[in-house]
Amino acid sequence: MLVLTVVLVMSLGGGGDEGGGGAVSPAPTGTRPTGTPTDTKAAEAEARAVATRVALTPPDWGPGFARHTPYEVDPAPESLVRENCEFASRPSRIGTLASLLRNVTETATGIAGTSEVKVFADDATAQRYLADARDNIHRCPEQFRGKERWNDVREASPPELPGFDELVAEEGRQVVTAKGAKVNDVYVIATGRDGRNVLSSYVVGKADLDAQIRKYATDTLRKMHQRLGQQPEAAAGR
C-alpha cells in the first residue's frame, strides 16, 4: 500500500474494534542522529508547524466525524511492502522534516479516514518518496500484515485536482481484519506532491459506500492542499 500511506497507510477497517486494527506504529525512538544542527532544528520546527495546521481535524471532514484512537501519530513512519508481500513500516528517511497523521471515524457509517502531511528538506527527496510509494503499490496485488489481508491492490486514476506537481491514487479491498474477521471493505488513498510537501488522504469503509469513500478522499486532499497554500512556511525551499 501507499502512506496514507499510504498510504501511509493504516487499516481502520469500518470503525470499531473489529475494523482492521489501528495505525501503523510510530517510528522507534533514536532514529535521528544526535547533535542535530540548530538550523536543522529550526527547519523541523517550521515543517511541523505546517503539518500541524494542514493535517485535518474531525470537523474538517464534516459532521459526524470524531477522533479515532490513536488520533495523532507523530512522527508517522513510512510504509513498506516487502518482497514476500508483507505490509510493514519503517522510520522516516533522511531528509524528512515532519511527518504527521491524524485518524478520524464517522460514527453513522463506520467510514474511517486518515490525513497525512509529510514535509521534506527538498523537492528531490519528496519525489523519491513518492516514487518508492508507487513501487509499493505495484509490488503485490495481495498483501498481508499479521492476520490482515488486502486484495486487488492497484494504482488508480488520481483525482483531478489543480496545483499539484504529482498525483497518485491507490485502491484496494480489505478482506480480513487484524483480529481475523472477514470483511468486505474498500479503501482509497489519494496522494499529491506540491514541491517538497506530500499530502495524503486515506479513506476506508464498507464496499457499498464506495462512492462516498472516493468523494471523501478527493475532498479532503483538496482541503489540505488549500491549507498548504495558506502557509508561508510551506513555500520555503520550493
JSON list of C-alpha atoms in Angstrom, two decimals:
[
{"chain": "A", "resi": 1, "resn": "MET", "atom": "CA", "xyz": [0.00, 0.00, 0.00]},
{"chain": "A", "resi": 2, "resn": "LEU", "atom": "CA", "xyz": [0.92, 3.63, -0.38]},
{"chain": "A", "resi": 3, "resn": "VAL", "atom": "CA", "xyz": [1.08, 6.38, 3.03]},
{"chain": "A", "resi": 4, "resn": "LEU", "atom": "CA", "xyz": [-1.51, 7.25, 3.88]},
{"chain": "A", "resi": 5, "resn": "THR", "atom": "CA", "xyz": [0.48, 5.92, 3.47]},
{"chain": "A", "resi": 6, "resn": "VAL", "atom": "CA", "xyz": [-0.15, 5.34, 2.34]},
{"chain": "A", "resi": 7, "resn": "VAL", "atom": "CA", "xyz": [-0.52, 5.03, 2.35]},
{"chain": "A", "resi": 8, "resn": "LEU", "atom": "CA", "xyz": [0.58, 5.60, 4.70]},
{"chain": "A", "resi": 9, "resn": "VAL", "atom": "CA", "xyz": [-1.09, 3.60, 5.45]},
{"chain": "A", "resi": 10, "resn": "MET", "atom": "CA", "xyz": [-3.19, 2.24, 8.22]},
{"chain": "A", "resi": 11, "resn": "SER", "atom": "CA", "xyz": [-6.11, -0.16, 8.28]},
{"chain": "A", "resi": 12, "resn": "LEU", "atom": "CA", "xyz": [-9.01, 1.18, 10.30]},
{"chain": "A", "resi": 13, "resn": "GLY", "atom": "CA", "xyz": [-11.48, -1.17, 8.73]},
{"chain": "A", "resi": 14, "resn": "GLY", "atom": "CA", "xyz": [-15.04, 0.27, 9.12]},
{"chain": "A", "resi": 15, "resn": "GLY", "atom": "CA", "xyz": [-14.55, 1.60, 12.60]},
{"chain": "A", "resi": 16, "resn": "GLY", "atom": "CA", "xyz": [-14.96, -0.27, 15.88]},
{"chain": "A", "resi": 17, "resn": "ASP", "atom": "CA", "xyz": [-12.77, -2.93, 17.44]},
{"chain": "A", "resi": 18, "resn": "GLU", "atom": "CA", "xyz": [-13.16, -5.34, 14.53]},
{"chain": "A", "resi": 19, "resn": "GLY", "atom": "CA", "xyz": [-12.33, -2.69, 11.97]},
{"chain": "A", "resi": 20, "resn": "GLY", "atom": "CA", "xyz": [-8.87, -3.63, 10.80]},
{"chain": "A", "resi": 21, "resn": "GLY", "atom": "CA", "xyz": [-6.83, -2.52, 13.78]},
{"chain": "A", "resi": 22, "resn": "GLY", "atom": "CA", "xyz": [-5.11, 0.79, 14.43]},
{"chain": "A", "resi": 23, "resn": "ALA", "atom": "CA", "xyz": [-2.46, 2.88, 12.78]},
{"chain": "A", "resi": 24, "resn": "VAL", "atom": "CA", "xyz": [0.97, 1.58, 11.97]},
{"chain": "A", "resi": 25, "resn": "SER", "atom": "CA", "xyz": [3.34, 2.03, 14.88]},
{"chain": "A", "resi": 26, "resn": "PRO", "atom": "CA", "xyz": [5.37, 5.22, 15.19]},
{"chain": "A", "resi": 27, "resn": "ALA", "atom": "CA", "xyz": [9.00, 5.03, 14.17]},
{"chain": "A", "resi": 28, "resn": "PRO", "atom": "CA", "xyz": [11.21, 3.81, 17.00]},
{"chain": "A", "resi": 29, "resn": "THR", "atom": "CA", "xyz": [12.99, 6.38, 19.06]},
{"chain": "A", "resi": 30, "resn": "GLY", "atom": "CA", "xyz": [16.65, 7.01, 18.50]},
{"chain": "A", "resi": 31, "resn": "THR", "atom": "CA", "xyz": [16.40, 7.03, 14.70]},
{"chain": "A", "resi": 32, "resn": "ARG", "atom": "CA", "xyz": [17.55, 10.64, 14.38]},
{"chain": "A", "resi": 33, "resn": "PRO", "atom": "CA", "xyz": [21.26, 11.43, 14.54]},
{"chain": "A", "resi": 34, "resn": "THR", "atom": "CA", "xyz": [22.43, 13.17, 17.67]},
{"chain": "A", "resi": 35, "resn": "GLY", "atom": "CA", "xyz": [23.89, 16.64, 17.57]},
{"chain": "A", "resi": 36, "resn": "THR", "atom": "CA", "xyz": [21.34, 17.97, 15.07]},
{"chain": "A", "resi": 37, "resn": "PRO", "atom": "CA", "xyz": [22.44, 21.45, 13.91]},
{"chain": "A", "resi": 38, "resn": "THR", "atom": "CA", "xyz": [20.41, 24.39, 15.13]},
{"chain": "A", "resi": 39, "resn": "ASP", "atom": "CA", "xyz": [19.34, 25.35, 11.61]},
{"chain": "A", "resi": 40, "resn": "THR", "atom": "CA", "xyz": [18.01, 21.82, 11.06]},
{"chain": "A", "resi": 41, "resn": "LYS", "atom": "CA", "xyz": [16.03, 22.02, 14.28]},
{"chain": "A", "resi": 42, "resn": "ALA", "atom": "CA", "xyz": [14.55, 25.33, 13.15]},
{"chain": "A", "resi": 43, "resn": "ALA", "atom": "CA", "xyz": [13.61, 23.83, 9.78]},
{"chain": "A", "resi": 44, "resn": "GLU", "atom": "CA", "xyz": [12.00, 20.86, 11.51]},
{"chain": "A", "resi": 45, "resn": "ALA", "atom": "CA", "xyz": [10.02, 23.17, 13.80]},
{"chain": "A", "resi": 46, "resn": "GLU", "atom": "CA", "xyz": [8.75, 25.17, 10.82]},
{"chain": "A", "resi": 47, "resn": "ALA", "atom": "CA", "xyz": [7.86, 21.99, 8.94]},
{"chain": "A", "resi": 48, "resn": "ARG", "atom": "CA", "xyz": [5.99, 20.56, 11.90]},
{"chain": "A", "resi": 49, "resn": "ALA", "atom": "CA", "xyz": [4.04, 23.81, 12.22]},
{"chain": "A", "resi": 50, "resn": "VAL", "atom": "CA", "xyz": [2.95, 23.35, 8.60]},
{"chain": "A", "resi": 51, "resn": "ALA", "atom": "CA", "xyz": [1.99, 19.70, 9.17]},
{"chain": "A", "resi": 52, "resn": "THR", "atom": "CA", "xyz": [0.06, 20.53, 12.33]},
{"chain": "A", "resi": 53, "resn": "ARG", "atom": "CA", "xyz": [-2.05, 23.17, 10.58]},
{"chain": "A", "resi": 54, "resn": "VAL", "atom": "CA", "xyz": [-2.57, 21.28, 7.31]},
{"chain": "A", "resi": 55, "resn": "ALA", "atom": "CA", "xyz": [-3.50, 17.83, 8.67]},
{"chain": "A", "resi": 56, "resn": "LEU", "atom": "CA", "xyz": [-7.27, 17.68, 9.11]},
{"chain": "A", "resi": 57, "resn": "THR", "atom": "CA", "xyz": [-9.23, 17.51, 12.35]},
{"chain": "A", "resi": 58, "resn": "PRO", "atom": "CA", "xyz": [-12.63, 15.76, 12.68]},
{"chain": "A", "resi": 59, "resn": "PRO", "atom": "CA", "xyz": [-14.71, 18.91, 11.94]},
{"chain": "A", "resi": 60, "resn": "ASP", "atom": "CA", "xyz": [-12.71, 19.39, 8.73]},
{"chain": "A", "resi": 61, "resn": "TRP", "atom": "CA", "xyz": [-14.01, 16.05, 7.44]},
{"chain": "A", "resi": 62, "resn": "GLY", "atom": "CA", "xyz": [-17.62, 17.01, 8.08]},
{"chain": "A", "resi": 63, "resn": "PRO", "atom": "CA", "xyz": [-20.49, 16.45, 10.53]},
{"chain": "A", "resi": 64, "resn": "GLY", "atom": "CA", "xyz": [-20.45, 13.15, 12.38]},
{"chain": "A", "resi": 65, "resn": "PHE", "atom": "CA", "xyz": [-16.69, 12.63, 12.38]},
{"chain": "A", "resi": 66, "resn": "ALA", "atom": "CA", "xyz": [-14.79, 12.07, 15.63]},
{"chain": "A", "resi": 67, "resn": "ARG", "atom": "CA", "xyz": [-11.25, 11.22, 16.67]},
{"chain": "A", "resi": 68, "resn": "HIS", "atom": "CA", "xyz": [-10.13, 7.64, 16.14]},
{"chain": "A", "resi": 69, "resn": "THR", "atom": "CA", "xyz": [-7.62, 6.11, 18.54]},
{"chain": "A", "resi": 70, "resn": "PRO", "atom": "CA", "xyz": [-4.76, 6.75, 18.09]},
{"chain": "A", "resi": 71, "resn": "TYR", "atom": "CA", "xyz": [-5.71, 10.21, 16.89]},
{"chain": "A", "resi": 72, "resn": "GLU", "atom": "CA", "xyz": [-2.24, 11.54, 16.05]},
{"chain": "A", "resi": 73, "resn": "VAL", "atom": "CA", "xyz": [0.91, 9.67, 15.04]},
{"chain": "A", "resi": 74, "resn": "ASP", "atom": "CA", "xyz": [3.96, 11.93, 15.10]},
{"chain": "A", "resi": 75, "resn": "PRO", "atom": "CA", "xyz": [6.34, 11.12, 13.60]},
{"chain": "A", "resi": 76, "resn": "ALA", "atom": "CA", "xyz": [4.43, 8.88, 11.22]},
{"chain": "A", "resi": 77, "resn": "PRO", "atom": "CA", "xyz": [6.59, 6.12, 9.71]},
{"chain": "A", "resi": 78, "resn": "GLU", "atom": "CA", "xyz": [6.78, 5.19, 6.06]},
{"chain": "A", "resi": 79, "resn": "SER", "atom": "CA", "xyz": [5.02, 2.15, 4.67]},
{"chain": "A", "resi": 80, "resn": "LEU", "atom": "CA", "xyz": [6.89, -0.74, 3.10]},
{"chain": "A", "resi": 81, "resn": "VAL", "atom": "CA", "xyz": [5.74, -3.75, 1.12]},
{"chain": "A", "resi": 82, "resn": "ARG", "atom": "CA", "xyz": [8.33, -6.50, 1.46]},
{"chain": "A", "resi": 83, "resn": "GLU", "atom": "CA", "xyz": [9.29, -8.94, -1.28]},
{"chain": "A", "resi": 84, "resn": "ASN", "atom": "CA", "xyz": [7.01, -11.55, 0.34]},
{"chain": "A", "resi": 85, "resn": "CYS", "atom": "CA", "xyz": [4.10, -9.07, 0.10]},
{"chain": "A", "resi": 86, "resn": "GLU", "atom": "CA", "xyz": [4.03, -8.30, 3.82]},
{"chain": "A", "resi": 87, "resn": "PHE", "atom": "CA", "xyz": [2.88, -4.76, 4.59]},
{"chain": "A", "resi": 88, "resn": "ALA", "atom": "CA", "xyz": [5.20, -3.18, 7.17]},
{"chain": "A", "resi": 89, "resn": "SER", "atom": "CA", "xyz": [6.56, 0.17, 8.31]},
{"chain": "A", "resi": 90, "resn": "ARG", "atom": "CA", "xyz": [9.97, 1.77, 8.65]},
{"chain": "A", "resi": 91, "resn": "PRO", "atom": "CA", "xyz": [11.34, 5.01, 10.14]},
{"chain": "A", "resi": 92, "resn": "SER", "atom": "CA", "xyz": [11.23, 8.13, 8.01]},
{"chain": "A", "resi": 93, "resn": "ARG", "atom": "CA", "xyz": [14.05, 8.56, 5.53]},
{"chain": "A", "resi": 94, "resn": "ILE", "atom": "CA", "xyz": [16.83, 11.11, 5.94]},
{"chain": "A", "resi": 95, "resn": "GLY", "atom": "CA", "xyz": [15.57, 14.49, 4.76]},
{"chain": "A", "resi": 96, "resn": "THR", "atom": "CA", "xyz": [12.12, 14.16, 6.37]},
{"chain": "A", "resi": 97, "resn": "LEU", "atom": "CA", "xyz": [11.49, 17.32, 8.38]},
{"chain": "A", "resi": 98, "resn": "ALA", "atom": "CA", "xyz": [7.96, 16.49, 9.54]},
{"chain": "A", "resi": 99, "resn": "SER", "atom": "CA", "xyz": [5.56, 13.56, 9.21]},
{"chain": "A", "resi": 100, "resn": "LEU", "atom": "CA", "xyz": [2.18, 13.77, 10.93]},
{"chain": "A", "resi": 101, "resn": "LEU", "atom": "CA", "xyz": [-1.06, 11.85, 10.51]},
{"chain": "A", "resi": 102, "resn": "ARG", "atom": "CA", "xyz": [-4.47, 12.17, 12.13]},
{"chain": "A", "resi": 103, "resn": "ASN", "atom": "CA", "xyz": [-7.16, 9.47, 12.26]},
{"chain": "A", "resi": 104, "resn": "VAL", "atom": "CA", "xyz": [-10.90, 10.01, 12.29]},
{"chain": "A", "resi": 105, "resn": "THR", "atom": "CA", "xyz": [-14.06, 7.91, 12.00]},
{"chain": "A", "resi": 106, "resn": "GLU", "atom": "CA", "xyz": [-17.65, 8.68, 11.01]},
{"chain": "A", "resi": 107, "resn": "THR", "atom": "CA", "xyz": [-19.98, 7.27, 13.64]},
{"chain": "A", "resi": 108, "resn": "ALA", "atom": "CA", "xyz": [-23.03, 6.68, 11.43]},
{"chain": "A", "resi": 109, "resn": "THR", "atom": "CA", "xyz": [-21.36, 4.85, 8.54]},
{"chain": "A", "resi": 110, "resn": "GLY", "atom": "CA", "xyz": [-18.21, 3.45, 10.12]},
{"chain": "A", "resi": 111, "resn": "ILE", "atom": "CA", "xyz": [-16.09, 5.12, 7.43]},
{"chain": "A", "resi": 112, "resn": "ALA", "atom": "CA", "xyz": [-12.60, 5.81, 8.74]},
{"chain": "A", "resi": 113, "resn": "GLY", "atom": "CA", "xyz": [-10.11, 8.30, 7.39]},
{"chain": "A", "resi": 114, "resn": "THR", "atom": "CA", "xyz": [-6.55, 9.49, 7.76]},
{"chain": "A", "resi": 115, "resn": "SER", "atom": "CA", "xyz": [-4.95, 12.74, 6.68]},
{"chain": "A", "resi": 116, "resn": "GLU", "atom": "CA", "xyz": [-1.17, 12.75, 6.49]},
{"chain": "A", "resi": 117, "resn": "VAL", "atom": "CA", "xyz": [1.33, 15.54, 5.84]},
{"chain": "A", "resi": 118, "resn": "LYS", "atom": "CA", "xyz": [5.00, 14.96, 5.11]},
{"chain": "A", "resi": 119, "resn": "VAL", "atom": "CA", "xyz": [7.44, 17.84, 4.65]},
{"chain": "A", "resi": 120, "resn": "PHE", "atom": "CA", "xyz": [10.85, 17.03, 3.20]},
{"chain": "A", "resi": 121, "resn": "ALA", "atom": "CA", "xyz": [14.06, 19.02, 3.05]},
{"chain": "A", "resi": 122, "resn": "ASP", "atom": "CA", "xyz": [13.83, 19.42, -0.73]},
{"chain": "A", "resi": 123, "resn": "ASP", "atom": "CA", "xyz": [11.81, 18.51, -3.80]},
{"chain": "A", "resi": 124, "resn": "ALA", "atom": "CA", "xyz": [14.14, 15.66, -4.78]},
{"chain": "A", "resi": 125, "resn": "THR", "atom": "CA", "xyz": [13.58, 13.80, -1.51]},
{"chain": "A", "resi": 126, "resn": "ALA", "atom": "CA", "xyz": [9.82, 14.22, -1.87]},
{"chain": "A", "resi": 127, "resn": "GLN", "atom": "CA", "xyz": [10.00, 12.89, -5.43]},
{"chain": "A", "resi": 128, "resn": "ARG", "atom": "CA", "xyz": [11.95, 9.82, -4.31]},
{"chain": "A", "resi": 129, "resn": "TYR", "atom": "CA", "xyz": [9.45, 9.19, -1.52]},
{"chain": "A", "resi": 130, "resn": "LEU", "atom": "CA", "xyz": [6.55, 9.25, -3.96]},
{"chain": "A", "resi": 131, "resn": "ALA", "atom": "CA", "xyz": [8.39, 7.01, -6.43]},
{"chain": "A", "resi": 132, "resn": "ASP", "atom": "CA", "xyz": [9.01, 4.47, -3.65]},
{"chain": "A", "resi": 133, "resn": "ALA", "atom": "CA", "xyz": [5.36, 4.69, -2.62]},
{"chain": "A", "resi": 134, "resn": "ARG", "atom": "CA", "xyz": [4.28, 3.97, -6.19]},
{"chain": "A", "resi": 135, "resn": "ASP", "atom": "CA", "xyz": [6.60, 0.95, -6.26]},
{"chain": "A", "resi": 136, "resn": "ASN", "atom": "CA", "xyz": [4.84, -0.33, -3.14]},
{"chain": "A", "resi": 137, "resn": "ILE", "atom": "CA", "xyz": [1.51, -0.22, -4.95]},
{"chain": "A", "resi": 138, "resn": "HIS", "atom": "CA", "xyz": [2.77, -2.34, -7.84]},
{"chain": "A", "resi": 139, "resn": "ARG", "atom": "CA", "xyz": [4.75, -4.86, -5.80]},
{"chain": "A", "resi": 140, "resn": "CYS", "atom": "CA", "xyz": [1.87, -7.14, -4.79]},
{"chain": "A", "resi": 141, "resn": "PRO", "atom": "CA", "xyz": [-1.86, -7.12, -5.64]},
{"chain": "A", "resi": 142, "resn": "GLU", "atom": "CA", "xyz": [-2.41, -9.21, -2.48]},
{"chain": "A", "resi": 143, "resn": "GLN", "atom": "CA", "xyz": [-0.80, -8.04, 0.77]},
{"chain": "A", "resi": 144, "resn": "PHE", "atom": "CA", "xyz": [-0.87, -9.08, 4.41]},
{"chain": "A", "resi": 145, "resn": "ARG", "atom": "CA", "xyz": [0.14, -7.97, 7.90]},
{"chain": "A", "resi": 146, "resn": "GLY", "atom": "CA", "xyz": [-0.39, -10.50, 10.67]},
{"chain": "A", "resi": 147, "resn": "LYS", "atom": "CA", "xyz": [-3.95, -11.75, 10.17]},
{"chain": "A", "resi": 148, "resn": "GLU", "atom": "CA", "xyz": [-4.91, -8.79, 8.00]},
{"chain": "A", "resi": 149, "resn": "ARG", "atom": "CA", "xyz": [-5.38, -9.36, 4.28]},
{"chain": "A", "resi": 150, "resn": "TRP", "atom": "CA", "xyz": [-5.85, -6.98, 1.35]},
{"chain": "A", "resi": 151, "resn": "ASN", "atom": "CA", "xyz": [-6.77, -7.97, -2.20]},
{"chain": "A", "resi": 152, "resn": "ASP", "atom": "CA", "xyz": [-6.88, -6.18, -5.55]},
{"chain": "A", "resi": 153, "resn": "VAL", "atom": "CA", "xyz": [-4.29, -3.57, -4.54]},
{"chain": "A", "resi": 154, "resn": "ARG", "atom": "CA", "xyz": [-3.69, -1.39, -7.59]},
{"chain": "A", "resi": 155, "resn": "GLU", "atom": "CA", "xyz": [-2.82, 2.07, -8.82]},
{"chain": "A", "resi": 156, "resn": "ALA", "atom": "CA", "xyz": [-5.93, 4.02, -9.81]},
{"chain": "A", "resi": 157, "resn": "SER", "atom": "CA", "xyz": [-6.65, 7.21, -11.70]},
{"chain": "A", "resi": 158, "resn": "PRO", "atom": "CA", "xyz": [-5.88, 10.12, -9.34]},
{"chain": "A", "resi": 159, "resn": "PRO", "atom": "CA", "xyz": [-8.44, 12.83, -8.66]},
{"chain": "A", "resi": 160, "resn": "GLU", "atom": "CA", "xyz": [-8.33, 15.84, -10.98]},
{"chain": "A", "resi": 161, "resn": "LEU", "atom": "CA", "xyz": [-7.01, 18.48, -8.62]},
{"chain": "A", "resi": 162, "resn": "PRO", "atom": "CA", "xyz": [-5.05, 21.50, -9.86]},
{"chain": "A", "resi": 163, "resn": "GLY", "atom": "CA", "xyz": [-1.83, 22.82, -8.35]},
{"chain": "A", "resi": 164, "resn": "PHE", "atom": "CA", "xyz": [-0.02, 19.57, -7.58]},
{"chain": "A", "resi": 165, "resn": "ASP", "atom": "CA", "xyz": [3.30, 18.60, -9.17]},
{"chain": "A", "resi": 166, "resn": "GLU", "atom": "CA", "xyz": [2.37, 14.90, -8.94]},
{"chain": "A", "resi": 167, "resn": "LEU", "atom": "CA", "xyz": [-0.76, 12.96, -8.06]},
{"chain": "A", "resi": 168, "resn": "VAL", "atom": "CA", "xyz": [-1.01, 9.25, -7.22]},
{"chain": "A", "resi": 169, "resn": "ALA", "atom": "CA", "xyz": [-4.01, 7.16, -6.20]},
{"chain": "A", "resi": 170, "resn": "GLU", "atom": "CA", "xyz": [-4.32, 3.65, -4.82]},
{"chain": "A", "resi": 171, "resn": "GLU", "atom": "CA", "xyz": [-7.34, 1.42, -4.40]},
{"chain": "A", "resi": 172, "resn": "GLY", "atom": "CA", "xyz": [-7.88, -1.97, -2.87]},
{"chain": "A", "resi": 173, "resn": "ARG", "atom": "CA", "xyz": [-10.06, -4.16, -0.73]},
{"chain": "A", "resi": 174, "resn": "GLN", "atom": "CA", "xyz": [-9.57, -5.38, 2.84]},
{"chain": "A", "resi": 175, "resn": "VAL", "atom": "CA", "xyz": [-10.92, -8.88, 3.31]},
{"chain": "A", "resi": 176, "resn": "VAL", "atom": "CA", "xyz": [-9.62, -9.86, 6.79]},
{"chain": "A", "resi": 177, "resn": "THR", "atom": "CA", "xyz": [-9.17, -7.62, 9.85]},
{"chain": "A", "resi": 178, "resn": "ALA", "atom": "CA", "xyz": [-6.36, -7.64, 12.40]},
{"chain": "A", "resi": 179, "resn": "LYS", "atom": "CA", "xyz": [-8.47, -9.95, 14.58]},
{"chain": "A", "resi": 180, "resn": "GLY", "atom": "CA", "xyz": [-9.09, -12.41, 11.75]},
{"chain": "A", "resi": 181, "resn": "ALA", "atom": "CA", "xyz": [-12.67, -11.39, 10.98]},
{"chain": "A", "resi": 182, "resn": "LYS", "atom": "CA", "xyz": [-13.76, -11.50, 7.34]},
{"chain": "A", "resi": 183, "resn": "VAL", "atom": "CA", "xyz": [-14.92, -8.16, 5.93]},
{"chain": "A", "resi": 184, "resn": "ASN", "atom": "CA", "xyz": [-15.66, -6.60, 2.57]},
{"chain": "A", "resi": 185, "resn": "ASP", "atom": "CA", "xyz": [-14.20, -3.11, 2.87]},
{"chain": "A", "resi": 186, "resn": "VAL", "atom": "CA", "xyz": [-12.76, -0.89, 0.17]},
{"chain": "A", "resi": 187, "resn": "TYR", "atom": "CA", "xyz": [-10.14, 1.79, 0.59]},
{"chain": "A", "resi": 188, "resn": "VAL", "atom": "CA", "xyz": [-8.92, 4.73, -1.47]},
{"chain": "A", "resi": 189, "resn": "ILE", "atom": "CA", "xyz": [-5.67, 6.65, -0.97]},
{"chain": "A", "resi": 190, "resn": "ALA", "atom": "CA", "xyz": [-5.21, 9.95, -2.77]},
{"chain": "A", "resi": 191, "resn": "THR", "atom": "CA", "xyz": [-1.73, 11.47, -2.57]},
{"chain": "A", "resi": 192, "resn": "GLY", "atom": "CA", "xyz": [-0.36, 14.68, -4.02]},
{"chain": "A", "resi": 193, "resn": "ARG", "atom": "CA", "xyz": [3.08, 16.29, -4.07]},
{"chain": "A", "resi": 194, "resn": "ASP", "atom": "CA", "xyz": [3.45, 20.06, -4.10]},
{"chain": "A", "resi": 195, "resn": "GLY", "atom": "CA", "xyz": [7.16, 20.85, -4.12]},
{"chain": "A", "resi": 196, "resn": "ARG", "atom": "CA", "xyz": [8.71, 19.27, -1.06]},
{"chain": "A", "resi": 197, "resn": "ASN", "atom": "CA", "xyz": [5.32, 18.65, 0.60]},
{"chain": "A", "resi": 198, "resn": "VAL", "atom": "CA", "xyz": [3.41, 15.36, 0.25]},
{"chain": "A", "resi": 199, "resn": "LEU", "atom": "CA", "xyz": [-0.24, 15.19, 1.32]},
{"chain": "A", "resi": 200, "resn": "SER", "atom": "CA", "xyz": [-2.28, 12.00, 1.60]},
{"chain": "A", "resi": 201, "resn": "SER", "atom": "CA", "xyz": [-5.90, 11.18, 2.32]},
{"chain": "A", "resi": 202, "resn": "TYR", "atom": "CA", "xyz": [-6.79, 7.58, 3.19]},
{"chain": "A", "resi": 203, "resn": "VAL", "atom": "CA", "xyz": [-10.44, 6.51, 3.45]},
{"chain": "A", "resi": 204, "resn": "VAL", "atom": "CA", "xyz": [-11.83, 3.03, 4.13]},
{"chain": "A", "resi": 205, "resn": "GLY", "atom": "CA", "xyz": [-15.31, 1.64, 4.68]},
{"chain": "A", "resi": 206, "resn": "LYS", "atom": "CA", "xyz": [-17.90, -0.89, 3.60]},
{"chain": "A", "resi": 207, "resn": "ALA", "atom": "CA", "xyz": [-17.93, -1.72, -0.11]},
{"chain": "A", "resi": 208, "resn": "ASP", "atom": "CA", "xyz": [-21.43, -0.35, -0.68]},
{"chain": "A", "resi": 209, "resn": "LEU", "atom": "CA", "xyz": [-20.17, 3.10, 0.39]},
{"chain": "A", "resi": 210, "resn": "ASP", "atom": "CA", "xyz": [-17.60, 3.18, -2.42]},
{"chain": "A", "resi": 211, "resn": "ALA", "atom": "CA", "xyz": [-18.82, 6.44, -4.00]},
{"chain": "A", "resi": 212, "resn": "GLN", "atom": "CA", "xyz": [-18.86, 8.21, -0.64]},
{"chain": "A", "resi": 213, "resn": "ILE", "atom": "CA", "xyz": [-15.37, 6.92, 0.19]},
{"chain": "A", "resi": 214, "resn": "ARG", "atom": "CA", "xyz": [-13.97, 8.25, -3.11]},
{"chain": "A", "resi": 215, "resn": "LYS", "atom": "CA", "xyz": [-15.56, 11.63, -2.55]},
{"chain": "A", "resi": 216, "resn": "TYR", "atom": "CA", "xyz": [-14.09, 11.95, 0.95]},
{"chain": "A", "resi": 217, "resn": "ALA", "atom": "CA", "xyz": [-10.63, 11.08, -0.38]},
{"chain": "A", "resi": 218, "resn": "THR", "atom": "CA", "xyz": [-10.80, 13.75, -3.08]},
{"chain": "A", "resi": 219, "resn": "ASP", "atom": "CA", "xyz": [-12.43, 16.44, -0.95]},
{"chain": "A", "resi": 220, "resn": "THR", "atom": "CA", "xyz": [-10.05, 16.05, 1.97]},
{"chain": "A", "resi": 221, "resn": "LEU", "atom": "CA", "xyz": [-6.96, 16.10, -0.25]},
{"chain": "A", "resi": 222, "resn": "ARG", "atom": "CA", "xyz": [-8.27, 19.28, -1.85]},
{"chain": "A", "resi": 223, "resn": "LYS", "atom": "CA", "xyz": [-8.85, 20.85, 1.55]},
{"chain": "A", "resi": 224, "resn": "MET", "atom": "CA", "xyz": [-5.35, 20.01, 2.76]},
{"chain": "A", "resi": 225, "resn": "HIS", "atom": "CA", "xyz": [-3.85, 21.49, -0.40]},
{"chain": "A", "resi": 226, "resn": "GLN", "atom": "CA", "xyz": [-5.81, 24.69, 0.09]},
{"chain": "A", "resi": 227, "resn": "ARG", "atom": "CA", "xyz": [-4.46, 24.94, 3.61]},
{"chain": "A", "resi": 228, "resn": "LEU", "atom": "CA", "xyz": [-0.94, 24.27, 2.41]},
{"chain": "A", "resi": 229, "resn": "GLY", "atom": "CA", "xyz": [-1.17, 27.25, 0.09]},
{"chain": "A", "resi": 230, "resn": "GLN", "atom": "CA", "xyz": [-2.03, 29.44, 3.05]},
{"chain": "A", "resi": 231, "resn": "GLN", "atom": "CA", "xyz": [1.15, 28.51, 4.91]},
{"chain": "A", "resi": 232, "resn": "PRO", "atom": "CA", "xyz": [4.13, 30.79, 4.20]},
{"chain": "A", "resi": 233, "resn": "GLU", "atom": "CA", "xyz": [6.50, 28.13, 5.58]},
{"chain": "A", "resi": 234, "resn": "ALA", "atom": "CA", "xyz": [5.35, 25.60, 3.00]},
{"chain": "A", "resi": 235, "resn": "ALA", "atom": "CA", "xyz": [6.64, 27.72, 0.14]},
{"chain": "A", "resi": 236, "resn": "ALA", "atom": "CA", "xyz": [10.12, 27.98, 1.62]},
{"chain": "A", "resi": 237, "resn": "GLY", "atom": "CA", "xyz": [12.60, 25.72, -0.10]},
{"chain": "A", "resi": 238, "resn": "ARG", "atom": "CA", "xyz": [10.44, 25.14, -3.18]}
]
